[in-house]
CSV table of C-alpha atoms in Angstrom, one decimal:
chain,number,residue,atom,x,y,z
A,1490,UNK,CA,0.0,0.0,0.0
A,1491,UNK,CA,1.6,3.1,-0.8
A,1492,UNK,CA,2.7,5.5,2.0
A,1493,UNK,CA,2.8,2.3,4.4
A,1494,UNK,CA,6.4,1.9,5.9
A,1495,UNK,CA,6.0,-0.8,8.2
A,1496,UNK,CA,2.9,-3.5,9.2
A,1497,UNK,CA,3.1,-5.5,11.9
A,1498,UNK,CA,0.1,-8.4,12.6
A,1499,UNK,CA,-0.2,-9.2,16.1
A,1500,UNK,CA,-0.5,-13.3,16.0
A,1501,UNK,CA,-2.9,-13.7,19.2
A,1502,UNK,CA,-4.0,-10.1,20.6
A,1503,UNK,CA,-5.1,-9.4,16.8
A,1504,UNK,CA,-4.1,-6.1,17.0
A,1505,UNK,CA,-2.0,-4.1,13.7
A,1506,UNK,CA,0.3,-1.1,13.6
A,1507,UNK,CA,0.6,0.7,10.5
A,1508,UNK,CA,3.2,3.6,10.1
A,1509,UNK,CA,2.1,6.3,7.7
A,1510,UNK,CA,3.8,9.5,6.6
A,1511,UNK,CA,2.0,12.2,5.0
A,1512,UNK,CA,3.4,14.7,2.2
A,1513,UNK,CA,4.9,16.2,5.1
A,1514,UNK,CA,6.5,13.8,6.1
A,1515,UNK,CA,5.6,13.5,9.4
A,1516,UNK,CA,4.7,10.0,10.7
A,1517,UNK,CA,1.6,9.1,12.1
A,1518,UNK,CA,1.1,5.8,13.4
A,1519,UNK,CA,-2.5,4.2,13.5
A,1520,UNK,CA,-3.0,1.1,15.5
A,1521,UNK,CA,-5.9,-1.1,15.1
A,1522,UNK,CA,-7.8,-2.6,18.0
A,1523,UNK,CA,-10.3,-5.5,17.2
A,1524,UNK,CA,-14.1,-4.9,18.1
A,1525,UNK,CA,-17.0,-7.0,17.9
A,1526,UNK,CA,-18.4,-8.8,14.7
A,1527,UNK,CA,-15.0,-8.5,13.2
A,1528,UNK,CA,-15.0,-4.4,13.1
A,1529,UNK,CA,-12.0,-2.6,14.2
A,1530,UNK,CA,-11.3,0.5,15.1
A,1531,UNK,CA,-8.5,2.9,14.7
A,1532,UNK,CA,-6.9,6.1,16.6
A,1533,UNK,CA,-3.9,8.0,15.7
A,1534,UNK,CA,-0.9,9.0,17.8
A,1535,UNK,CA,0.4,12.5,16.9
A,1536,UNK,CA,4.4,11.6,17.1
A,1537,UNK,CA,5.9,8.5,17.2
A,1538,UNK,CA,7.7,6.9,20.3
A,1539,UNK,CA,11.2,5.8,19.6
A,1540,UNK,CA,13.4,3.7,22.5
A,1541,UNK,CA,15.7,6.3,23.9
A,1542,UNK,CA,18.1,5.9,27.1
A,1543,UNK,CA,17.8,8.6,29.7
A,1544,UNK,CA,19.9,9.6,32.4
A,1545,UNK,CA,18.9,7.1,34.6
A,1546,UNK,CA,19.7,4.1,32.2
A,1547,UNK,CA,16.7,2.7,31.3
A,1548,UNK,CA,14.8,3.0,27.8
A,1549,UNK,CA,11.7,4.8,28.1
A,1550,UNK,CA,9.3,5.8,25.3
A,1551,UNK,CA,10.2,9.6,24.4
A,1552,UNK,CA,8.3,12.0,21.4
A,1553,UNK,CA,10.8,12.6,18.9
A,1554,UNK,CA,8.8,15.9,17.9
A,1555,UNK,CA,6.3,17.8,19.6
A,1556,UNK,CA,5.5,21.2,21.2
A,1557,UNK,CA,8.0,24.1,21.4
A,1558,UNK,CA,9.1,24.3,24.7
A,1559,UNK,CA,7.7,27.1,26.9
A,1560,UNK,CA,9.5,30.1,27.5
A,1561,UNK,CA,8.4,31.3,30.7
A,1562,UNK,CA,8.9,34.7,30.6
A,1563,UNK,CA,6.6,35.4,27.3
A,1564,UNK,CA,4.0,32.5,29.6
A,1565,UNK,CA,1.2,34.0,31.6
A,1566,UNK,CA,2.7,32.3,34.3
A,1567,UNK,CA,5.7,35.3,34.4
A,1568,UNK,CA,6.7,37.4,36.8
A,1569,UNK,CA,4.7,41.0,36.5
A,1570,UNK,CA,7.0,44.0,37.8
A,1571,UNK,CA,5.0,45.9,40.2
A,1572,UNK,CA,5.1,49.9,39.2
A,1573,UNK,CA,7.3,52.0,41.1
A,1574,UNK,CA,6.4,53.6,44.2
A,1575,UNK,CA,6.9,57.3,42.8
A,1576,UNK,CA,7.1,58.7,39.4
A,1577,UNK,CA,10.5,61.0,40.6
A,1578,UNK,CA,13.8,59.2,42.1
A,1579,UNK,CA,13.8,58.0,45.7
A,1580,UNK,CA,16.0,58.5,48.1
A,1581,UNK,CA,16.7,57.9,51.9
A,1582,UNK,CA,17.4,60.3,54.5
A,1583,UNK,CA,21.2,61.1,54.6
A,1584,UNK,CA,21.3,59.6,57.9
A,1585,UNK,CA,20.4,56.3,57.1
A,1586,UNK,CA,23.2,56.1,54.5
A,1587,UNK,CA,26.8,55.7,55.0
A,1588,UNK,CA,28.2,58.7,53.3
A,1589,UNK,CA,25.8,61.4,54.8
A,1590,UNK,CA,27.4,64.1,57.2
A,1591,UNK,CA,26.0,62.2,60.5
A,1592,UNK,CA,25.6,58.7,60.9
A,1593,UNK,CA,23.7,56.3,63.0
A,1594,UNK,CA,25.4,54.8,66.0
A,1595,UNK,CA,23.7,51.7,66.3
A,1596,UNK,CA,23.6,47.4,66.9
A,1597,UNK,CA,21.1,46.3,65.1
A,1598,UNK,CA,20.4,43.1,67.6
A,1599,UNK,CA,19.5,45.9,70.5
A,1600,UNK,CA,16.5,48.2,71.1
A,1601,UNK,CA,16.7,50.9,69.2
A,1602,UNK,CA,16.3,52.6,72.5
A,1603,UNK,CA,19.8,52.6,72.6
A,1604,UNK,CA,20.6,54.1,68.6
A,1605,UNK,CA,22.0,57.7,69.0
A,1606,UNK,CA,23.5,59.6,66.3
A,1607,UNK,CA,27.3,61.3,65.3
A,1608,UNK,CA,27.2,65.5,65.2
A,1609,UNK,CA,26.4,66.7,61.9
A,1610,UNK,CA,22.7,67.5,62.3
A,1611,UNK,CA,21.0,70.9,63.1
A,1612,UNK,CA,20.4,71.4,67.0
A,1613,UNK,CA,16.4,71.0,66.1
A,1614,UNK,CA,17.1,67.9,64.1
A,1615,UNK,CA,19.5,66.6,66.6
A,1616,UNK,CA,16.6,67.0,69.7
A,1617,UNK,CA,14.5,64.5,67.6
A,1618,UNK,CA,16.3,63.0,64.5
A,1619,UNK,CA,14.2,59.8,65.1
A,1620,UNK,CA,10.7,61.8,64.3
A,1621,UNK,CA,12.8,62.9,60.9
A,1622,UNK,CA,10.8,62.1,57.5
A,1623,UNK,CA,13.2,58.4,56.0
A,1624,UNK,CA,12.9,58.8,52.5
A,1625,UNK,CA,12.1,62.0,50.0
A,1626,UNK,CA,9.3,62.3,48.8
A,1627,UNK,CA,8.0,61.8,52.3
A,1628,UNK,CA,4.8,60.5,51.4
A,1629,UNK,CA,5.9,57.1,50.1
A,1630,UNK,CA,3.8,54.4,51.5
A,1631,UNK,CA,6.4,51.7,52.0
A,1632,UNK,CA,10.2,51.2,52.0
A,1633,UNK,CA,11.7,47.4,51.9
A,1634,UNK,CA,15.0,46.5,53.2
A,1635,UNK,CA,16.9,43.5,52.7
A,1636,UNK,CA,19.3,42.1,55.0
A,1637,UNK,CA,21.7,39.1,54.6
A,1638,UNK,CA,21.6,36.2,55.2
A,1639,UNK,CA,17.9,37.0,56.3
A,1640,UNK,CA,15.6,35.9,53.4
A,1641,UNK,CA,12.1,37.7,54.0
A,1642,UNK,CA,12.7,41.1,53.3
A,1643,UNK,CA,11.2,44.1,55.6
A,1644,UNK,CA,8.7,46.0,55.1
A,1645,UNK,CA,8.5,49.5,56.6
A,1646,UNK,CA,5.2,51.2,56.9
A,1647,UNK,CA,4.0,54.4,57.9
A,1648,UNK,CA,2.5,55.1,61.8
A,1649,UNK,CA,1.4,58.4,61.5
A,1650,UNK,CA,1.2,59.2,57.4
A,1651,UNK,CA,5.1,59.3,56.9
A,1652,UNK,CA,7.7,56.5,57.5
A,1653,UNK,CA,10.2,58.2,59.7
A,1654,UNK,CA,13.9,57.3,61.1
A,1655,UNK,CA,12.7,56.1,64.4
A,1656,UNK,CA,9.7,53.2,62.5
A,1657,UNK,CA,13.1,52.1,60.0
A,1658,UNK,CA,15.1,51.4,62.9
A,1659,UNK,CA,12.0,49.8,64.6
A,1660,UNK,CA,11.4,47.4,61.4
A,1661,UNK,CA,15.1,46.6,60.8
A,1662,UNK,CA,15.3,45.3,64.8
A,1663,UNK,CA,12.0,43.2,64.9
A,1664,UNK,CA,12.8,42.0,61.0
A,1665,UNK,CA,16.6,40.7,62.2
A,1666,UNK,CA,14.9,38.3,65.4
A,1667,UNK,CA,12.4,37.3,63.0
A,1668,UNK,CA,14.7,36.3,60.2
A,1669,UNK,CA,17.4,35.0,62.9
A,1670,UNK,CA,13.7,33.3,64.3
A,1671,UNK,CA,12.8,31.7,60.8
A,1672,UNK,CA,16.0,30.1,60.5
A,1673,UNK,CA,16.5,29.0,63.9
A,1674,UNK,CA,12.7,27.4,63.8
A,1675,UNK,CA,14.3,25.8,60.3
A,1676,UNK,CA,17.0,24.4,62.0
A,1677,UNK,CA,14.9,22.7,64.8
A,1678,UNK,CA,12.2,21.5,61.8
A,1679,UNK,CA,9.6,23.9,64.1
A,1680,UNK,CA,7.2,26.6,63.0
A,1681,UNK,CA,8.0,30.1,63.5
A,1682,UNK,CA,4.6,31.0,63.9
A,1683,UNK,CA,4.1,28.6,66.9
A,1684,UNK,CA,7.1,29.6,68.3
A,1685,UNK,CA,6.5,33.7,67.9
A,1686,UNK,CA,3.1,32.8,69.5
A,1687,UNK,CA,4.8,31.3,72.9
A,1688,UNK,CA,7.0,34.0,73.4
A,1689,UNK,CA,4.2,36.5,72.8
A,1690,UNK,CA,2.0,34.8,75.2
A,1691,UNK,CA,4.8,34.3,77.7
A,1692,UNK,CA,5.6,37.9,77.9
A,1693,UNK,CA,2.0,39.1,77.9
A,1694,UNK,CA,1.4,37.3,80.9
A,1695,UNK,CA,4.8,38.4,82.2
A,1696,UNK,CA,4.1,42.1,81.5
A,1697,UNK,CA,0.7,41.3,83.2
A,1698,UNK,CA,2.3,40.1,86.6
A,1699,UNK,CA,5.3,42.3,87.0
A,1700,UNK,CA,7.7,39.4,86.1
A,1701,UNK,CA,10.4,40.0,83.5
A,1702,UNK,CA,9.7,39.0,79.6
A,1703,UNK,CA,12.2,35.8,78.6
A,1704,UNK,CA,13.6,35.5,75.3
A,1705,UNK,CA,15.8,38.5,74.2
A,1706,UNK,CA,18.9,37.6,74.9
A,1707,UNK,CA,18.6,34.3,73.0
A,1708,UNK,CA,17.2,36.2,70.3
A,1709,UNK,CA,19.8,38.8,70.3
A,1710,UNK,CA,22.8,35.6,70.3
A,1711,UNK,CA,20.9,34.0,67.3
A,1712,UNK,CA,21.2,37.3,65.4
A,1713,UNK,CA,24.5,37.9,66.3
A,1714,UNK,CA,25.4,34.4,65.0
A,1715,UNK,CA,23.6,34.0,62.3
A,1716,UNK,CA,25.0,37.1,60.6
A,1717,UNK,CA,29.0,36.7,61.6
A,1718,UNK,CA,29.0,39.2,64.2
A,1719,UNK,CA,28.3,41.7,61.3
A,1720,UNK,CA,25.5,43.8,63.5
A,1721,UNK,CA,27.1,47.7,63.8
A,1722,UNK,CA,24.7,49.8,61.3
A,1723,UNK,CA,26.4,51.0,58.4
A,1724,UNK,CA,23.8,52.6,56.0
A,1725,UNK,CA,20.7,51.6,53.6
A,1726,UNK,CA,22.1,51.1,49.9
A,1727,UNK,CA,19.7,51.2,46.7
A,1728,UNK,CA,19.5,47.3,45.7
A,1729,UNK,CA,21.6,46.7,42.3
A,1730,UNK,CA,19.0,44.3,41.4
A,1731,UNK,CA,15.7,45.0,42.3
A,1732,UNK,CA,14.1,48.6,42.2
A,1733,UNK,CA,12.5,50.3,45.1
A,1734,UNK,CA,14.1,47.8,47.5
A,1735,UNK,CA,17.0,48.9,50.0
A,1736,UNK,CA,20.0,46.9,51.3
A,1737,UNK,CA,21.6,47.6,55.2
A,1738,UNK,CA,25.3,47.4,55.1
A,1739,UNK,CA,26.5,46.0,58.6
A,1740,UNK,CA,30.2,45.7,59.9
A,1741,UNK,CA,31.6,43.8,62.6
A,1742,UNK,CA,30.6,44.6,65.9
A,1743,UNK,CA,33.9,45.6,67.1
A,1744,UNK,CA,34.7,47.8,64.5
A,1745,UNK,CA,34.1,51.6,65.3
């Protein structure tokens, strides 16, 4: 018959294969399958399966055409960029950098209580640099820090309309115990949220009775550790990678 390469007559299952290629030539094969009174019945198999031996060793059926392969960043499955947060340039207040004319004195694994500043500020600015406006414009309704080796980045929202020095240093202090949290949970094969629940309970009911709240100083080791004793502020850096996202620069805690 013409067009047929191969035929193949199954001598008990009474089953046939026929392999046919088209002006195309690509090869359909059509397999027969008996049905009552005789009849039989055929379905097509878009590609043909040759024996080929994969990685593992052992021959399994593979398509030797088929699809295109998906390219994920033209899929609907890709990644959207969100818009930016402004339409003009962003920017931090010099303070919280590293090159502005005062600096922030600071261990990031302690209360911020206990952050003070260099000179370099106006005698106003310097009564209450923690109430100063972070970034500029001053009306941004976020700012995200990342901090290594912490993977869940921060989040820094606004208290009262505007994100100011004080609620960055706030963020970057309960966003280092969790991260240093998360991992130690990981390491232990524990929750973090069962374990931020029992030391929330613990020290609301500590705070109720006058007793003292548990847990910091483990907390404060565990950050300390985790990130190599790199815990004196340095300054918030524009990410080279993403946009709108901010990286703290730490340095040893010994180093002045």
């Amino acid at each position: 018959m013409p067009g047929v390469i191969q035929t193949r007559q199954g001598d008990n299952e009474g089953r046939g294969h026929r392999a046919l290629k088209n002006d195309r030539g690509v090869i359909r094969i059509d397999t027969e399958l008996p049905r009552a009174h005789g009849h039989r019945e055929s379905y097509g198999v878009a590609y043909p399966r040759v024996a080929q031996t994969t990685g593992y060793g052992l021959n399994e059926p593979q398509w030797s055409e088929g699809p295109r392969p998906l390219i994920f960043q033209l899929s609907p499955y890709a990644r959207v960029p969100l818009p930016p947060l402004s339409a003009y340039p962003i920017t931090v207040h010099p303070l919280l950098t590293s090159h502005g004319e005062a600096s922030v004195i600071w261990t990031i694994d302690q209360h911020p209580t206990t952050a003070s500043c260099t000179s370099g500020l106006s005698a106003r600015d310097q009564y209450h640099w923690k109430s100063l406006p972070a970034m500029n414009p001053s009306h941004i309704p976020s700012l995200t820090i990342q901090i290594h080796p912490f993977r869940t980045p921060i989040v820094v929202l606004p208290k009262n309309g505007v994100i100011t020095v004080g609620d960055v240093l706030v963020a970057v202090y309960a966003g280092a115990r969790r991260g240093a949290t998360e991992i130690f949970c990981q390491d232990l094969h524990v929750s973090p949220h069962v374990m931020w629940t029992a030391a929330e309970d613990y020290n609301r009911l500590a705070v109720q009775h006058g007793g003292p709240t548990g847990g910091d100083d483990e907390v404060c080791t565990n950050v300390r550790s985790y990130m190599d004793f790199r815990t004196r502020w340095v300054g918030l850096e524009p990410s080279p990678t993403e946009r709108d996202v901010w990286v703290l620069h730490t340095k040893p805690i010994a180093q002045r």
